[in-house]
PDB file of C-alpha atoms in Angstrom:
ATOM      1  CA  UNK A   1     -44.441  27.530 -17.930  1.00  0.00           C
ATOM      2  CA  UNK A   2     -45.336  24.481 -15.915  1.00  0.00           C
ATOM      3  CA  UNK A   3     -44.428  20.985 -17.196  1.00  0.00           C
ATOM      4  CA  UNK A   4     -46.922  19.999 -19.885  1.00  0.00           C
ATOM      5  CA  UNK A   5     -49.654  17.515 -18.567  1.00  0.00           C
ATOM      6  CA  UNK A   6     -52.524  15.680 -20.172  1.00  0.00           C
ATOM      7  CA  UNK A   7     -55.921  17.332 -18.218  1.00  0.00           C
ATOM      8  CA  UNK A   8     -59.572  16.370 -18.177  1.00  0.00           C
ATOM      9  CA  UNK A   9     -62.233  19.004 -17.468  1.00  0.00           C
ATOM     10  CA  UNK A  10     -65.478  17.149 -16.419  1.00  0.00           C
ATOM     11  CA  UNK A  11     -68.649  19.699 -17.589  1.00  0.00           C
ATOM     12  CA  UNK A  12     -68.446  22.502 -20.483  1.00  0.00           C
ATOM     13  CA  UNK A  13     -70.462  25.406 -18.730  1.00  0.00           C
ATOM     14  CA  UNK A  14     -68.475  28.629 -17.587  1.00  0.00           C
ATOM     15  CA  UNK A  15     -66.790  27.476 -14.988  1.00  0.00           C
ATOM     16  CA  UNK A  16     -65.547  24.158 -17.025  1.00  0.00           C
ATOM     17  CA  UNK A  17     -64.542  26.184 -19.757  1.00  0.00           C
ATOM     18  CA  UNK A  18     -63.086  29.020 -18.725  1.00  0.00           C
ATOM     19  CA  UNK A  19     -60.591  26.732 -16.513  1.00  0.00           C
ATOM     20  CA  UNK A  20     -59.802  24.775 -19.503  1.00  0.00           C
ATOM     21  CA  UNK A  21     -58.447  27.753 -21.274  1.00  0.00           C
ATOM     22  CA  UNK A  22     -56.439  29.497 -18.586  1.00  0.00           C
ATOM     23  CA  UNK A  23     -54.841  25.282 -18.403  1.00  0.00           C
ATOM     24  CA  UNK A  24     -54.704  25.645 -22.110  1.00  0.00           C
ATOM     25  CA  UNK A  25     -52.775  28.995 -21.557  1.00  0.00           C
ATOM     26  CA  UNK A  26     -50.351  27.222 -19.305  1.00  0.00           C
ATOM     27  CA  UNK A  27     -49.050  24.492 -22.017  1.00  0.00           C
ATOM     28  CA  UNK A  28     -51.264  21.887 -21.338  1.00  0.00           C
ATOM     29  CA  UNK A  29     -53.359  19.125 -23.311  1.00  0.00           C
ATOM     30  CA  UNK A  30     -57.041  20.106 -22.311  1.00  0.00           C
ATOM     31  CA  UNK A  31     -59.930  17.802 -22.990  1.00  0.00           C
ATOM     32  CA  UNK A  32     -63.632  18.735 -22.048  1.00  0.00           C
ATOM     33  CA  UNK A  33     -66.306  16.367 -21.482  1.00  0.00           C
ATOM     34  CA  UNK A  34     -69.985  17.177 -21.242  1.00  0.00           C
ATOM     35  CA  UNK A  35     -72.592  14.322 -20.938  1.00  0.00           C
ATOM     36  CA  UNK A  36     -74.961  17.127 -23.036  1.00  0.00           C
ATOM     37  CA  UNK A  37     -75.068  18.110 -26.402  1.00  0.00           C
ATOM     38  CA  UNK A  38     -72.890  21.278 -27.935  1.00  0.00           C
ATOM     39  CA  UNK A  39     -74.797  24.160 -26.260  1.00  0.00           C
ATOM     40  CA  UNK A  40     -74.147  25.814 -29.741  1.00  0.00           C
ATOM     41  CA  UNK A  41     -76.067  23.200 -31.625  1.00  0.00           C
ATOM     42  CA  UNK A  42     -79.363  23.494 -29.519  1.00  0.00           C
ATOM     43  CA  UNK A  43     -81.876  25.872 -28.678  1.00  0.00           C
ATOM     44  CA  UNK A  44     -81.243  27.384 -25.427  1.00  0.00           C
ATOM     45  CA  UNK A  45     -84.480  27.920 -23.653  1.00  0.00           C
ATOM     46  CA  UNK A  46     -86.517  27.480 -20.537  1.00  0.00           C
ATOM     47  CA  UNK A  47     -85.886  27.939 -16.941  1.00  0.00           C
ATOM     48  CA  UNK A  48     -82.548  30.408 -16.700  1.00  0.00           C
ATOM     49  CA  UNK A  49     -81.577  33.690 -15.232  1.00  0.00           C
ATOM     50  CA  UNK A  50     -79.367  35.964 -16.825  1.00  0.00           C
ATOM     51  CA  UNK A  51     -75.656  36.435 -15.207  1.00  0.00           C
ATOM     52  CA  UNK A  52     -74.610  39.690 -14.200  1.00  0.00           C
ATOM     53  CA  UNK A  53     -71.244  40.282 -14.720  1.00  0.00           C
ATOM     54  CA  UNK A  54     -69.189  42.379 -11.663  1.00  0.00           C
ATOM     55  CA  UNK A  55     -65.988  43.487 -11.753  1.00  0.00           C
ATOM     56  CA  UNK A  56     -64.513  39.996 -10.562  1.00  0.00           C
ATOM     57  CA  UNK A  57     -65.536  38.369 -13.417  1.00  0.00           C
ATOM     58  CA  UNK A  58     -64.449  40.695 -15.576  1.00  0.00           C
ATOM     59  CA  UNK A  59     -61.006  40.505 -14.324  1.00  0.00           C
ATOM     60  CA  UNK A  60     -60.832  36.792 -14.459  1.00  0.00           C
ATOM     61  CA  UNK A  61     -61.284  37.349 -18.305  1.00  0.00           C
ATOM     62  CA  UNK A  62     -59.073  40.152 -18.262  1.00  0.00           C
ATOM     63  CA  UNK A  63     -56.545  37.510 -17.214  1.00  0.00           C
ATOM     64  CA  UNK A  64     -56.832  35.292 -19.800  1.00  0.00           C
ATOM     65  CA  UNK A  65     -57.290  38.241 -22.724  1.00  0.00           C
ATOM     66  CA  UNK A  66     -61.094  37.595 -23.402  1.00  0.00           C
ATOM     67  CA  UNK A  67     -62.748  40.161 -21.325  1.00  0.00           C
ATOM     68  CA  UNK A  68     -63.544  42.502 -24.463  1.00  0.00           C
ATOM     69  CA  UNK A  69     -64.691  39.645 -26.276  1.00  0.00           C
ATOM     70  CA  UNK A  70     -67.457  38.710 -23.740  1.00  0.00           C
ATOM     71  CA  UNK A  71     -68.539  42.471 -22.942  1.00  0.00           C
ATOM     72  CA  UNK A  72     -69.289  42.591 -26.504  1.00  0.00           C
ATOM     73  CA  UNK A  73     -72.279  40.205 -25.946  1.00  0.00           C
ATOM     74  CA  UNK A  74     -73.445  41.996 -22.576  1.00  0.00           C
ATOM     75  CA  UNK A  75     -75.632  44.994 -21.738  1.00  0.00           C
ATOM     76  CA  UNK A  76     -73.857  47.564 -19.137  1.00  0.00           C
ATOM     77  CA  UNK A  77     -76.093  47.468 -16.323  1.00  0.00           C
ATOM     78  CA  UNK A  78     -75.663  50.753 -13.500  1.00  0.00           C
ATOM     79  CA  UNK A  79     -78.037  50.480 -10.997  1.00  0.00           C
ATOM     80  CA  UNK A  80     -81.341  48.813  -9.806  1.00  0.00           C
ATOM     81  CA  UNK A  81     -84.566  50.214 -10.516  1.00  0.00           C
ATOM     82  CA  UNK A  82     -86.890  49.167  -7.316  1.00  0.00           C
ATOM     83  CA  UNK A  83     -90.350  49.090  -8.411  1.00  0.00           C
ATOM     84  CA  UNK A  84     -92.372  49.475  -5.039  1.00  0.00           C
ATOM     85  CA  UNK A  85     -95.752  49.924  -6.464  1.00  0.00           C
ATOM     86  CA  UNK A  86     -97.835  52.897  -7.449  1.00  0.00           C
ATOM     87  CA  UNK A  87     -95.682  53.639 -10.495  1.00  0.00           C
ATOM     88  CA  UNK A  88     -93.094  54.455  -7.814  1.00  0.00           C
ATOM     89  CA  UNK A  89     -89.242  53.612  -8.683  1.00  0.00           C
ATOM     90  CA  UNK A  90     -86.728  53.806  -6.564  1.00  0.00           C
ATOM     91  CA  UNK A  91     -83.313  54.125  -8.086  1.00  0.00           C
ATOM     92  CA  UNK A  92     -80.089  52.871  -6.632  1.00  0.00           C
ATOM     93  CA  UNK A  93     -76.575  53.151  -8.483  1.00  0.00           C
ATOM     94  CA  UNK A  94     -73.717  50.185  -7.963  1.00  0.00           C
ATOM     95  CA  UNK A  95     -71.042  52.831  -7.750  1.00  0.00           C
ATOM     96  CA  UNK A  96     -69.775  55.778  -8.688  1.00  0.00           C
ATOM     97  CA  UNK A  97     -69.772  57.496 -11.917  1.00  0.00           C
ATOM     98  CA  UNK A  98     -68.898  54.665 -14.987  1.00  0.00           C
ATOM     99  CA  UNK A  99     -68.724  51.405 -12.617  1.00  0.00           C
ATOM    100  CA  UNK A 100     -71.257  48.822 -13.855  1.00  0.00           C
ATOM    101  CA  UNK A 101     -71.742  45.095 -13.743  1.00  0.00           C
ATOM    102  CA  UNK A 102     -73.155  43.709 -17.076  1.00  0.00           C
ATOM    103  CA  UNK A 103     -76.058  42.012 -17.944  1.00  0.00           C
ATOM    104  CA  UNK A 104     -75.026  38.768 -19.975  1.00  0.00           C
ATOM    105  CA  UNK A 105     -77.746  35.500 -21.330  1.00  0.00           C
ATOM    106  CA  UNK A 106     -76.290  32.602 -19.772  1.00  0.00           C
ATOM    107  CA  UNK A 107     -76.778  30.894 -23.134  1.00  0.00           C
ATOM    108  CA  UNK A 108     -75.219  33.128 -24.704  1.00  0.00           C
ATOM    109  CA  UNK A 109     -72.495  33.672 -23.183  1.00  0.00           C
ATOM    110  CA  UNK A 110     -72.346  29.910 -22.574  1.00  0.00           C
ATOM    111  CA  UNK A 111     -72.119  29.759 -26.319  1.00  0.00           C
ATOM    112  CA  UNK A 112     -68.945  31.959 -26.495  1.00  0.00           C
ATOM    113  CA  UNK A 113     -67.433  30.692 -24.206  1.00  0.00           C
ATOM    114  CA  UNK A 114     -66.982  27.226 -25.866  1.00  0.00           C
ATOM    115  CA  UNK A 115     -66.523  29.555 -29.045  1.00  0.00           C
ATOM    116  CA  UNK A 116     -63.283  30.841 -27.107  1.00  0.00           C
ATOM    117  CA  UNK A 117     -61.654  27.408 -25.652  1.00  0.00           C
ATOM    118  CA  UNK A 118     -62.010  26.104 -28.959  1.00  0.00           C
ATOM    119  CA  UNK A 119     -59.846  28.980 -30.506  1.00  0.00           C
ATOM    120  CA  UNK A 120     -57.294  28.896 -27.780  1.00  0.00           C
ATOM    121  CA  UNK A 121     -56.992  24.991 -28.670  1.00  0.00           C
ATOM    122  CA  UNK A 122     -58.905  23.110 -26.250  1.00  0.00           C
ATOM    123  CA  UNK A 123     -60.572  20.135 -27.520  1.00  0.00           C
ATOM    124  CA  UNK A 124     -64.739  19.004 -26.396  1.00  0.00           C
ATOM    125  CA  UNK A 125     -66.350  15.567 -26.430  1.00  0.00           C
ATOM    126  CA  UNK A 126     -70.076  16.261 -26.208  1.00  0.00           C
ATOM    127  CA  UNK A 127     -72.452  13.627 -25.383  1.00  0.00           C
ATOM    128  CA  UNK A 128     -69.838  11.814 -23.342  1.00  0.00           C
ATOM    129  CA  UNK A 129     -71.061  10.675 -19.933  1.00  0.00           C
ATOM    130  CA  UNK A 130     -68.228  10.423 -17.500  1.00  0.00           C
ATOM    131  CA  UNK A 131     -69.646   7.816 -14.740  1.00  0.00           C
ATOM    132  CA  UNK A 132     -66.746   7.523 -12.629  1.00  0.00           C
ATOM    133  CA  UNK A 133     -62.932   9.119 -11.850  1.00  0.00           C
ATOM    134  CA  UNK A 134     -59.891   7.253 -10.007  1.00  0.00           C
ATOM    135  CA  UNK A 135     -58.718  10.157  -7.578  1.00  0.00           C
ATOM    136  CA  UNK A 136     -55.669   8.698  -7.555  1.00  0.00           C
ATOM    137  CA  UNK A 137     -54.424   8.082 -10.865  1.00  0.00           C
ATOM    138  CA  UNK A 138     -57.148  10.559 -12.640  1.00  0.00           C
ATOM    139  CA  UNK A 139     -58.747   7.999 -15.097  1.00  0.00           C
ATOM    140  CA  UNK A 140     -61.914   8.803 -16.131  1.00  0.00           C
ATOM    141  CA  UNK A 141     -64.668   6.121 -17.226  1.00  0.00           C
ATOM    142  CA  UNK A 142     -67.154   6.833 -20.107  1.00  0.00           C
ATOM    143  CA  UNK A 143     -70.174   5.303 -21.356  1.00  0.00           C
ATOM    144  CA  UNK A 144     -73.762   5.344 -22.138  1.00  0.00           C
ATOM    145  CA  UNK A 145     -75.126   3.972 -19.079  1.00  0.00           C
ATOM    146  CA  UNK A 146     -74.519   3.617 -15.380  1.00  0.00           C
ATOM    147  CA  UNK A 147     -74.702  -0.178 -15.599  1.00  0.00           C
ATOM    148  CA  UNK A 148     -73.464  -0.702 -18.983  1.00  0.00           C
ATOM    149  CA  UNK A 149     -69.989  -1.010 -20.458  1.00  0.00           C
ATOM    150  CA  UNK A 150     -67.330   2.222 -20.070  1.00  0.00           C
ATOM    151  CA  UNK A 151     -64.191   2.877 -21.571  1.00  0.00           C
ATOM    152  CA  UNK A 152     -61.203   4.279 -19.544  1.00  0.00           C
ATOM    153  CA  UNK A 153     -59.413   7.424 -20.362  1.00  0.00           C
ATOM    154  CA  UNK A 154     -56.096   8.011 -18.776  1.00  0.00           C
ATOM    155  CA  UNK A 155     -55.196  11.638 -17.858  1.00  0.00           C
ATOM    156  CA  UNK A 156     -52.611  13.394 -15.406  1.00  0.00           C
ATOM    157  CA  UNK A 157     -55.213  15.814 -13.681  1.00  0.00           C
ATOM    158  CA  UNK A 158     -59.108  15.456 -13.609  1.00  0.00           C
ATOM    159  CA  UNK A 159     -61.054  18.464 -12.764  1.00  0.00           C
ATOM    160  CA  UNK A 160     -65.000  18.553 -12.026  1.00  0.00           C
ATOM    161  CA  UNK A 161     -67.383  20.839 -13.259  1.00  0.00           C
ATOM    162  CA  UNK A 162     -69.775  19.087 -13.958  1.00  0.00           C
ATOM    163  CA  UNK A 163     -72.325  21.180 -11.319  1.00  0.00           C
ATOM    164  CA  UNK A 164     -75.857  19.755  -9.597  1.00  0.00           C
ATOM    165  CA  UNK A 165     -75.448  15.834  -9.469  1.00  0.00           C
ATOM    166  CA  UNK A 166     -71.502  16.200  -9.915  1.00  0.00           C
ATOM    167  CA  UNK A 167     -70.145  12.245 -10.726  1.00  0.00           C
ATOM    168  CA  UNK A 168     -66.612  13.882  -9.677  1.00  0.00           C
ATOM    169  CA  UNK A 169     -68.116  15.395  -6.079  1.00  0.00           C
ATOM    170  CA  UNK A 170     -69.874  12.059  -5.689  1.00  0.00           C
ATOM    171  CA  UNK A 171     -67.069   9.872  -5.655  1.00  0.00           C
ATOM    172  CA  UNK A 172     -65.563  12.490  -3.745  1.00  0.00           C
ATOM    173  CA  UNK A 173     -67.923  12.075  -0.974  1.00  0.00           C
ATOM    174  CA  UNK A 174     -67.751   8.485  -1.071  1.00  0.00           C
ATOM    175  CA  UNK A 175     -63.740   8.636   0.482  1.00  0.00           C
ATOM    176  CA  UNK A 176     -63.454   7.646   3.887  1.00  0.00           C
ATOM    177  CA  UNK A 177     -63.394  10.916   6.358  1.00  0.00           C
ATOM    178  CA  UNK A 178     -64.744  12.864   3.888  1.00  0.00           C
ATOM    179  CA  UNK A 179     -67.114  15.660   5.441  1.00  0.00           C
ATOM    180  CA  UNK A 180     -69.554  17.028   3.602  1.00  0.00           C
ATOM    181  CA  UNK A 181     -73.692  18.840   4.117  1.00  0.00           C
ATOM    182  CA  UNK A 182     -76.496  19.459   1.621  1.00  0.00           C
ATOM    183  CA  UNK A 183     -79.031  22.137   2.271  1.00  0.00           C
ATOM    184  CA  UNK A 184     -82.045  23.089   0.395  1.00  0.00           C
ATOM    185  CA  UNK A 185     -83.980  26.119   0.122  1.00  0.00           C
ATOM    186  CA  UNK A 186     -87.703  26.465  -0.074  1.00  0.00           C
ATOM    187  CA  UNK A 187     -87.467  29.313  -2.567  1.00  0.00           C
ATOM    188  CA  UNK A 188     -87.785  28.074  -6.349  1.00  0.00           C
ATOM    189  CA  UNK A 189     -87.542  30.055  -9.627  1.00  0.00           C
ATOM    190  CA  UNK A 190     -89.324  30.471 -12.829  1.00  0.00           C
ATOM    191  CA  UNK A 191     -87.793  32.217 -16.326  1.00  0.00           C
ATOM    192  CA  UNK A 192     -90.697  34.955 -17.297  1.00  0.00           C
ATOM    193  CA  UNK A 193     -89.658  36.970 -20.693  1.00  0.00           C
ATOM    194  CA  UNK A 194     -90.365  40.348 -21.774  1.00  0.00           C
ATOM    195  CA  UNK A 195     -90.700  40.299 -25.442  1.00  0.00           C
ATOM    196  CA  UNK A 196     -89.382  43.801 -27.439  1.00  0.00           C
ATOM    197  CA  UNK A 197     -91.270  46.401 -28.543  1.00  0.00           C
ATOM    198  CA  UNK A 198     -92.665  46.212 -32.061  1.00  0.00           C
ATOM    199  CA  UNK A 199     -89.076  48.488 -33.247  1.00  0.00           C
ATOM    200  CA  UNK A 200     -87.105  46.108 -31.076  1.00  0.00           C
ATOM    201  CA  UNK A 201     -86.720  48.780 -28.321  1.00  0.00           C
ATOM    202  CA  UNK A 202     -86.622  47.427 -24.532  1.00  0.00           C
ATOM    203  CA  UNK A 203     -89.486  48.065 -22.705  1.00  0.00           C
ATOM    204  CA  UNK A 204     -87.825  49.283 -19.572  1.00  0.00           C
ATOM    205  CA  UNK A 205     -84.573  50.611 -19.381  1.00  0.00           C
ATOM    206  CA  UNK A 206     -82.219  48.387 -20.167  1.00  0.00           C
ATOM    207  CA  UNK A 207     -78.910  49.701 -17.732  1.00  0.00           C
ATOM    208  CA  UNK A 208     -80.723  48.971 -14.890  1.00  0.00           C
ATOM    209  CA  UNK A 209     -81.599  45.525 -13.080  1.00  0.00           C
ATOM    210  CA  UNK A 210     -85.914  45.511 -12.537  1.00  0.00           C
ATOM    211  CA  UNK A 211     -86.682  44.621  -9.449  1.00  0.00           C
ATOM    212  CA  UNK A 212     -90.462  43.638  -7.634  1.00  0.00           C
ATOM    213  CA  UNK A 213     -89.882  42.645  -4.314  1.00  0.00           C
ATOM    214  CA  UNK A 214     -93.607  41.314  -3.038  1.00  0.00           C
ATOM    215  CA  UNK A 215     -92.621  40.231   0.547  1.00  0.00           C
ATOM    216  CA  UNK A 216     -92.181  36.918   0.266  1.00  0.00           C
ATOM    217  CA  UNK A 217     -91.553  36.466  -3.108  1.00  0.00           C
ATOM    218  CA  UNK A 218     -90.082  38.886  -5.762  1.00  0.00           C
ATOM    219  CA  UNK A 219     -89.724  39.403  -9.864  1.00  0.00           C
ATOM    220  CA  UNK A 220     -86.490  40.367 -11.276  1.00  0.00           C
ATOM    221  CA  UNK A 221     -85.301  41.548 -15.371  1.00  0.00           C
ATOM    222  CA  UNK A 222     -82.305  41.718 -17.166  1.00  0.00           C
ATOM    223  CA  UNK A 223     -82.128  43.232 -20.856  1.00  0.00           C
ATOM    224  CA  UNK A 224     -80.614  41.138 -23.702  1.00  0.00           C
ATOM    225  CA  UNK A 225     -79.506  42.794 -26.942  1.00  0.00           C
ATOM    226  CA  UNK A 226     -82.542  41.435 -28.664  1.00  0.00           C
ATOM    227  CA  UNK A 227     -84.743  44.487 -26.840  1.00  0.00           C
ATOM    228  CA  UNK A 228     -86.035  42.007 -24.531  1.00  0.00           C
ATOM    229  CA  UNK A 229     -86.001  41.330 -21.050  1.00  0.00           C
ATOM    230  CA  UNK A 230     -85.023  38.153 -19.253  1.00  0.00           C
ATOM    231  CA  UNK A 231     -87.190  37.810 -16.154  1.00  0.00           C
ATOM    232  CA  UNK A 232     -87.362  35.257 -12.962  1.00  0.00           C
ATOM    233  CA  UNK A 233     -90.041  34.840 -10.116  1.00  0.00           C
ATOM    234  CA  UNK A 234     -88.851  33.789  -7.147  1.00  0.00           C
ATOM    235  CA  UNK A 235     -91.459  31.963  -5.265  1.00  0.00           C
ATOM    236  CA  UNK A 236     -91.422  29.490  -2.236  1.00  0.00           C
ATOM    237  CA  UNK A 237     -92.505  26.336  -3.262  1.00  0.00           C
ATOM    238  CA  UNK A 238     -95.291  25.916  -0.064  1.00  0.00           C
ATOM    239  CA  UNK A 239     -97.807  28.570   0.703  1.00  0.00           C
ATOM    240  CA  UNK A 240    -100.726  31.352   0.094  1.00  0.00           C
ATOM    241  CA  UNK A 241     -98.027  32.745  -2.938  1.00  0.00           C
ATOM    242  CA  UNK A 242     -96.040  30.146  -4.709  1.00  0.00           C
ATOM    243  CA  UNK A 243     -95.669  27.674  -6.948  1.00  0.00           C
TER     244      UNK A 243
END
C-alpha cells in the first residue's frame, strides 16, 4: 500500500479509466475528468472500429479482477477469414487449439468500463474541460472556454488521457528541451455495419475477423452480440480508390 494521494485522470476512455481503477486499487483518491458527456448517457454511433481483445489485455484486467466481467460483453474471435475473391476464403487460426482474442464494441465496452471505476469508487466529472495542468505542482484548470474564466483544482498527481489534441501532451511539448514528432498517414477509415439477419443470426461467422484486402485499400468485420457486424474501409484519402 503506497501512501494515499489525491490523483487526477485527464480523459474517461479505456485507457483513462482503467488506470484510475488499478490507482483506486492502490488507496488513492481518483477523480476523472472528461470534457464529453457520460458515454453511458449518449448514443454511441458513427465512425469506430471494434477492439479486439489479445491476451495482453486480458491480463491487464486479470490484474485488477475485471477480466470476466469484460469477456462477458465480447465475442471470442479464433482466426481470420481472408476473403480473396471468387467466393474463395482463406482461413488462418491465431493459435493453437482454444487461444482467441475477442471481439469487443468500443462503446460498449467503453460503457463498462466507466460502469466498473464507478463500483471500485472512483469518482467522474463529465463535461469538464481541463484547459491547462501545472507539471509541477499538478493543478489542473477547468472551464468552459479557452479564453474565458477557469477554476483551479489542486491534486498530488495529474495523469493524461485525454488522447488526439491531448491539453496534458500540449503543455508537455511546450517545456523547454522537450523533443517531440507528429506523423500522419494517408490512409483514412470509415465505420460500414452489417445489420443481423431477420432471427438476429450473424451473417458471417462471427469467431472469425472478415477480412477484404483490395490492394490498396481493404474492408474489415467484427461481430457484436446483437448478430451484427461492425465493419471499417480503409481507404487513402488521394487517388483512383478513396475517399
Amino acid at each position: 500500500m503506497q501512501n494515499p494521494k489525491k490523483i487526477a485522470v485527464v480523459g474517461s476512455g479505456l485507457v483513462g479509466t482503467l488506470l484510475a481503477i488499478y490507482l483506486k486499487k492502490r488507496g488513492h483518491t481518483v477523480h476523472v475528468y472528461d470534457r464529453s458527456p457520460d458515454i453511458r448517457k449518449i448514443n454511441f454511433t458513427g465512425r469506430s472500429i471494434n477492439l479486439v481483445l489479445s491476451d495482453r489485455g486480458v491480463k491487464a484486467l486479470r490484474d485488477v479482477g475485471l477480466d470476466q466481467e469484460v469477456l462477458g460483453i465480447g465475442i471470442p474471435v479464433e482466426k481470420r477469414a481472408i476473403h480473396t475473391g471468387s467466393d474463395t476464403v482463406n482461413e488462418q487460426f491465431y493459435g493453437k487449439d482454444g487461444e482467441v482474442i475477442y471481439s469487443l464494441s468500443r462503446g460498449l465496452l467503453n460503457k463498462k468500463m466507466v460502469d466498473l471505476a464507478e463500483k471500485a469508487g472512483v469518482e467522474f466529472f463529465f463535461g469538464e474541460k481541463v484547459w491547462d495542468v501545472d507539471l509541477t505542482t499538478a493543478t489542473i484548470s477547468i472551464g468552459e472556454s479557452e479564453r474565458g474564466e477557469w477554476t483551479t483544482h489542486d491534486y498530488d498527481l495529474t495523469f493524461g488521457a485525454d488522447g488526439a489534441f491531448s491539453r496534458i501532451r500540449h503543455k508537455m511539448q511546450r517545456q523547454s528541451m522537450f523533443n517531440y514528432s507528429q506523423e500522419f498517414l494517408n490512409i483514412g477509415y470509415k465505420e460500414l455495419n452489417i445489420p443481423a439477419n431477420a432471427d438476429g443470426s450473424h451473417k458471417l461467422d462471427k469467431n472469425s475477423l472478415h477480412i477484404w484486402p483490395r490492394g490498396n485499400f481493404m474492408l474489415m468485420a467484427l461481430a457484436n452480440l446483437d448478430g451484427s457486424f461492425t465493419c471499417t474501409l480503409f481507404m487513402p484519402h488521394d487517388g483512383e480508390n478513396s475517399f
